[in-house]
Coordinates of C-alpha atoms in Angstrom, one line a residue:
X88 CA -23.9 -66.6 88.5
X89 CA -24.8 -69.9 86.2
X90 CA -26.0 -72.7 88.9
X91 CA -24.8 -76.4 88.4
X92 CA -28.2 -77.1 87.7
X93 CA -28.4 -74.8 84.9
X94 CA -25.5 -75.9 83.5
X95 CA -26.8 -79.4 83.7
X96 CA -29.6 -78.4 80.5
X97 CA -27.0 -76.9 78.0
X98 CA -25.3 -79.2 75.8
X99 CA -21.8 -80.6 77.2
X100 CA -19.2 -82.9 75.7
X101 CA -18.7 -86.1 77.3
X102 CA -16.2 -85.0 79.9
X103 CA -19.1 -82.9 81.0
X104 CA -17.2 -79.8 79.6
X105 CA -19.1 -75.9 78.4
X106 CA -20.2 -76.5 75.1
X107 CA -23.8 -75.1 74.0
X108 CA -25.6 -71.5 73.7
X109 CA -25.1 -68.6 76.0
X110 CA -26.0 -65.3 76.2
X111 CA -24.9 -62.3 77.9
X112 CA -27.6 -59.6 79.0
X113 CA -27.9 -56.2 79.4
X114 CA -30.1 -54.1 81.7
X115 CA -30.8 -50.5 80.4
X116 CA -33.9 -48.0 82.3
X117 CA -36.1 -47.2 79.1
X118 CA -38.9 -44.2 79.9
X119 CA -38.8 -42.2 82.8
X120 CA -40.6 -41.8 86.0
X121 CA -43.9 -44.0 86.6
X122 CA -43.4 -45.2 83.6
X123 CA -39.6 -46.6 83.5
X124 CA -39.2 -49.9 83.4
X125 CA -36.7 -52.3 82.9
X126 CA -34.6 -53.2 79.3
X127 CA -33.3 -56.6 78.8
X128 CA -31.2 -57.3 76.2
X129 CA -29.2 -60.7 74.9
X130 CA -26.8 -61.4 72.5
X131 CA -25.8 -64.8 72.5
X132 CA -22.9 -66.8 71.3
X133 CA -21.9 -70.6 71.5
X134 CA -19.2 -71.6 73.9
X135 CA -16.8 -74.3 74.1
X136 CA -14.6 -75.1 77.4
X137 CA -11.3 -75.0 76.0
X138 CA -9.3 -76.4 79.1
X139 CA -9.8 -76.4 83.0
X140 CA -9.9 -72.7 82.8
X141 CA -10.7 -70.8 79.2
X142 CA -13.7 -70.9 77.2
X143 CA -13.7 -70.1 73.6
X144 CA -16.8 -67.9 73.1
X145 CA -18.0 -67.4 69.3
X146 CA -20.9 -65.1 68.6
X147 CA -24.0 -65.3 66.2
X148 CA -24.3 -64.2 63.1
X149 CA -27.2 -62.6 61.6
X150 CA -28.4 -66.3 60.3
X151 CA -28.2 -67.2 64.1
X152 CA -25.2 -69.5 63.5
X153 CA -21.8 -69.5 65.7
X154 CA -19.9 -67.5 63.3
X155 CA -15.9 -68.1 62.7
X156 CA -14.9 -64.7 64.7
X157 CA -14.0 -65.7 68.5
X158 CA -12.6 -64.3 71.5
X159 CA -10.9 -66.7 74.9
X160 CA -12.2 -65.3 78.3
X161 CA -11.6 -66.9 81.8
X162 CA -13.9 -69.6 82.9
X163 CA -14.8 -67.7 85.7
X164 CA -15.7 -64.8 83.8
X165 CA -17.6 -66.7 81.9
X166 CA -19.7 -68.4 84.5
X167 CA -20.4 -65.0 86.1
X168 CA -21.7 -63.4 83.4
X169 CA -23.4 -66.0 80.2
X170 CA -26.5 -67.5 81.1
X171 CA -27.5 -70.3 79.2
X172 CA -29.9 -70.8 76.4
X173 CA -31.1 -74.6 75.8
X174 CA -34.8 -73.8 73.8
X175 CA -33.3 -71.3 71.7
X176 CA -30.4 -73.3 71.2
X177 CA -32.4 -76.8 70.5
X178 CA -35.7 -74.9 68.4
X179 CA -33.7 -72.4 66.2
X180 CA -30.0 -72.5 66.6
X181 CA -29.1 -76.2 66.6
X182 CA -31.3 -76.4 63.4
X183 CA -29.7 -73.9 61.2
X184 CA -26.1 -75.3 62.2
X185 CA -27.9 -78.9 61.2
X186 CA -28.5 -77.6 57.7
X187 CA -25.7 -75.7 57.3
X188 CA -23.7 -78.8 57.8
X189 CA -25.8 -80.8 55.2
X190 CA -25.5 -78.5 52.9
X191 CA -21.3 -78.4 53.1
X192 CA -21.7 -82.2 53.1
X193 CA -23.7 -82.1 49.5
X194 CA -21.5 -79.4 48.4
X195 CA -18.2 -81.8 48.6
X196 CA -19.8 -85.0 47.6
X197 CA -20.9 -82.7 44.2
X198 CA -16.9 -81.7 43.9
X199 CA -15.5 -85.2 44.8
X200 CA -17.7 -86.5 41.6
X201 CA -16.4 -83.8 39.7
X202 CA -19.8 -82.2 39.3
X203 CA -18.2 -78.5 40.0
X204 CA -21.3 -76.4 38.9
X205 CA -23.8 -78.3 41.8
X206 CA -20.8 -78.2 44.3
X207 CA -20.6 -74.2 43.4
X208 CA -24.4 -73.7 43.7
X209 CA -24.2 -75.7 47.5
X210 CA -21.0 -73.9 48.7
X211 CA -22.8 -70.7 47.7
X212 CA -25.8 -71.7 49.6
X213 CA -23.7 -72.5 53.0
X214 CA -22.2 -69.2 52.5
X215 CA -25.3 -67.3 52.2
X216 CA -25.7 -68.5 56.1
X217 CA -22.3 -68.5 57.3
X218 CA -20.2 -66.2 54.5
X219 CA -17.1 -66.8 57.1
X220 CA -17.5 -70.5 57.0
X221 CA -14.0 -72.2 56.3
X222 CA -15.3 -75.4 55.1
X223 CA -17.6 -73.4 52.7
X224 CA -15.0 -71.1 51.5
X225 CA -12.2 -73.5 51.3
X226 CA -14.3 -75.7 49.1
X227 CA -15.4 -73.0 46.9
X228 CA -11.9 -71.8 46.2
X229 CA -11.2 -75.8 45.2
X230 CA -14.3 -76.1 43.2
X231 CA -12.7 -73.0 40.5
X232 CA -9.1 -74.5 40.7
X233 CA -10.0 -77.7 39.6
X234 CA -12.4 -75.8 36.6
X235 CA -9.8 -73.9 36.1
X236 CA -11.3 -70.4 36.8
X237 CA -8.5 -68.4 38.2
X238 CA -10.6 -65.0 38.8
X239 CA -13.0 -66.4 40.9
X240 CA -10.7 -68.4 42.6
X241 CA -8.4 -65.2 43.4
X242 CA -11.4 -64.1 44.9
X243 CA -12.0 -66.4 47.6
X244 CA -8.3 -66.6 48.1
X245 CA -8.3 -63.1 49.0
X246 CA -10.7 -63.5 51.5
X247 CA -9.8 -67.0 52.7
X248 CA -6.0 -65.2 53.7
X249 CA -7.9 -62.6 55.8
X250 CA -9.0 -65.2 58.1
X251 CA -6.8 -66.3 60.7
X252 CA -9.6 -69.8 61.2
X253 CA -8.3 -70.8 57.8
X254 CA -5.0 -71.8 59.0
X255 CA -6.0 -73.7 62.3
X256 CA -4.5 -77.3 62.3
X257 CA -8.3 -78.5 61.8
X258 CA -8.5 -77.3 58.7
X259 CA -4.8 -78.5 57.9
X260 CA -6.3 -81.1 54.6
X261 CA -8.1 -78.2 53.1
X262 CA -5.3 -75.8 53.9
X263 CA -3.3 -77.8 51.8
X264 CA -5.5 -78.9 48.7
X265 CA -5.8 -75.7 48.0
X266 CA -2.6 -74.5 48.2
X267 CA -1.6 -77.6 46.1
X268 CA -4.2 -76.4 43.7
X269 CA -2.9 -73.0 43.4
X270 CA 0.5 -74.4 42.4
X271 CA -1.2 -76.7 40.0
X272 CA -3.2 -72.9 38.1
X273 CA 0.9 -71.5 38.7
X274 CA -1.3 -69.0 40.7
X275 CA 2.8 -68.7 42.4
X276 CA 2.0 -65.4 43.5
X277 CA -1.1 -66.1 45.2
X278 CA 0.6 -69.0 46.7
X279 CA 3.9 -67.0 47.8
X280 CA 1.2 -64.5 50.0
X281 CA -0.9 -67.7 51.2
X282 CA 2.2 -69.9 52.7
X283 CA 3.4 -66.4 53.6
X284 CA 0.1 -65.4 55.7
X285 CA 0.8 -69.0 57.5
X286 CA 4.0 -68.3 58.3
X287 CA 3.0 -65.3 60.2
X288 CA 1.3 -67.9 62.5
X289 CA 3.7 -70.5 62.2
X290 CA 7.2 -69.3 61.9
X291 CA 8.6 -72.7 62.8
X292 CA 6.5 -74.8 60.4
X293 CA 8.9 -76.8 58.2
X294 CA 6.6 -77.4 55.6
X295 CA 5.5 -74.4 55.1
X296 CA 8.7 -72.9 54.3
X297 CA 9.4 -76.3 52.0
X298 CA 5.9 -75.0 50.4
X299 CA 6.5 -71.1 50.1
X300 CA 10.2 -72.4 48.4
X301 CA 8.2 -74.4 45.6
X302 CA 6.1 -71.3 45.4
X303 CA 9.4 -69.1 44.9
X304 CA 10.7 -71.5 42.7
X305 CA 7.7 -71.2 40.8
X306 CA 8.5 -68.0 40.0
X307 CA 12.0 -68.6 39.2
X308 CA 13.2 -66.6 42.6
X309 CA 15.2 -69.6 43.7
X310 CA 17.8 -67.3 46.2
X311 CA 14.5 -66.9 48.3
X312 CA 13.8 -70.6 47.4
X313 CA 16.8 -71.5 48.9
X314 CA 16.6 -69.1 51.7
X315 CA 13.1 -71.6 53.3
X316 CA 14.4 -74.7 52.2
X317 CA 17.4 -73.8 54.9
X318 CA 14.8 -72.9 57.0
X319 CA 13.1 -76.1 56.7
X320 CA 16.1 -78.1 57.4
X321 CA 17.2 -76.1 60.1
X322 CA 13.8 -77.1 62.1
X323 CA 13.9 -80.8 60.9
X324 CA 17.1 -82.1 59.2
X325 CA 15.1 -85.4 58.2
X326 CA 12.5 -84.0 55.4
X327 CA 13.1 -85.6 52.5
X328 CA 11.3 -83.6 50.6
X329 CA 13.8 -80.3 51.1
X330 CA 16.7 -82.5 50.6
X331 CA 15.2 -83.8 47.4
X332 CA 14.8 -80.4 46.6
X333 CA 18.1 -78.8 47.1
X334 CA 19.8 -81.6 45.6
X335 CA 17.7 -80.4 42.5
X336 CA 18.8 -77.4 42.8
X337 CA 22.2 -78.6 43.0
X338 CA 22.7 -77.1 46.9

């Protein structure tokens, strides 16, 4: 079990919270007789303290960053079995998350001067060390809307709907540039699956079912247009944006 005093050298947030590298080991018996001795193996991960008694646990990737996968386990679980990690953490870990942060940050100043090809090159860089980064991939997908290149940009939409991350409230600015931006290419189809995959997550969203109906509209369905823009005034009568919109459609 982790002592206070361990605790004490892992990074914590200000309310004194989990937050900093773990790992959980293994013991295995390698050789046999005289010569058996003991296996110890570690993977690590990076855990936050969710509340009082959960902590969000995300393992490494092969470029020894947190990677976007996660799983929620007990703190007491937790505390029994992760040990933690501050060297590894502070002289290799902490480093690569630095840089991979820098990099994002060059990659969107280069897309909010318009300068798409640098912001492609950067976005490709962060994704070489975390290839399920949101940030990264969200930015990407932006950086071929606004160029207009609607094959690459399917691409990264097919993988950015895979991953549940992507539509975390967190992300919530991005989530909605791009599917702005895949309205603006009339990608309607891509943007009918996209708001769709939300939904799955967030059935009681309003504007997501005022954003699917543009997308239906889009593609001149307007019964199932109709059908979310209900929806959407059914969870909150005041948007003014579905009233607008089924006065335009005469409803």
């Amino acid at each position: 079990m982790v002592s206070n005093h361990s605790l004490k050298t892992t990074e914590k947030e200000k309310d004194n919270k989990i937050k900093g590298l773990f790992s959980l080991q293994t013991v295995s018996k390698v050789g046999i007789g005289t010569t058996q001795k003991k296996d110890i193996q570690k993977k690590y991960c990076f855990a936050t303290e969710i509340d009082d008694d959960m902590v969000e646990i995300r393992p490494l990737n092969v470029e020894l960053v947190p990677s976007s996968s996660k799983k929620i386990i007990s703190k007491d679980e937790f505390l029994n079995k992760f040990f933690p990690e501050p060297e590894f953490y502070m002289q290799t870990v902490y480093p690569k998350m630095c840089e991979l942060k820098k990099t994002i940050a060059r990659a969107e100043r280069h897309r909010k001067r318009g300068e798409t090809y640098s912001a492609e090159y950067e976005y490709k860089n962060a994704l070489k060390i975390d290839e399920e980064n949101i940030r990264a991939n969200f930015g990407l997908g932006l950086t071929y809307l606004e160029r207009g290149d609607k094959e690459k940009a399917n691409n990264i939409f097919k993988r950015l709907v895979k991953l549940d991350a992507a539509f975390e409230l967190k992300h919530k600015h991005l989530f909605n540039e791009f599917g702005i931006n895949l309205r603006k290419q009339k990608m309607f189809e891509q943007a009918v699956e996209y708001y769709g995959r939300a939904l799955e997550l967030s059935p009681n969203d309003e504007n997501l079912h005022y954003n699917i109906a543009r997308a239906y509209f889009g593609q001149n369905k307007i019964e199932l247009a109709l059908t979310h823009l209900k929806k959407a005034l059914e969870l909150n009568q005041e948007l003014k944006e579905a009233k607008k919109f089924m006065e335009f459609l005469g409803c």
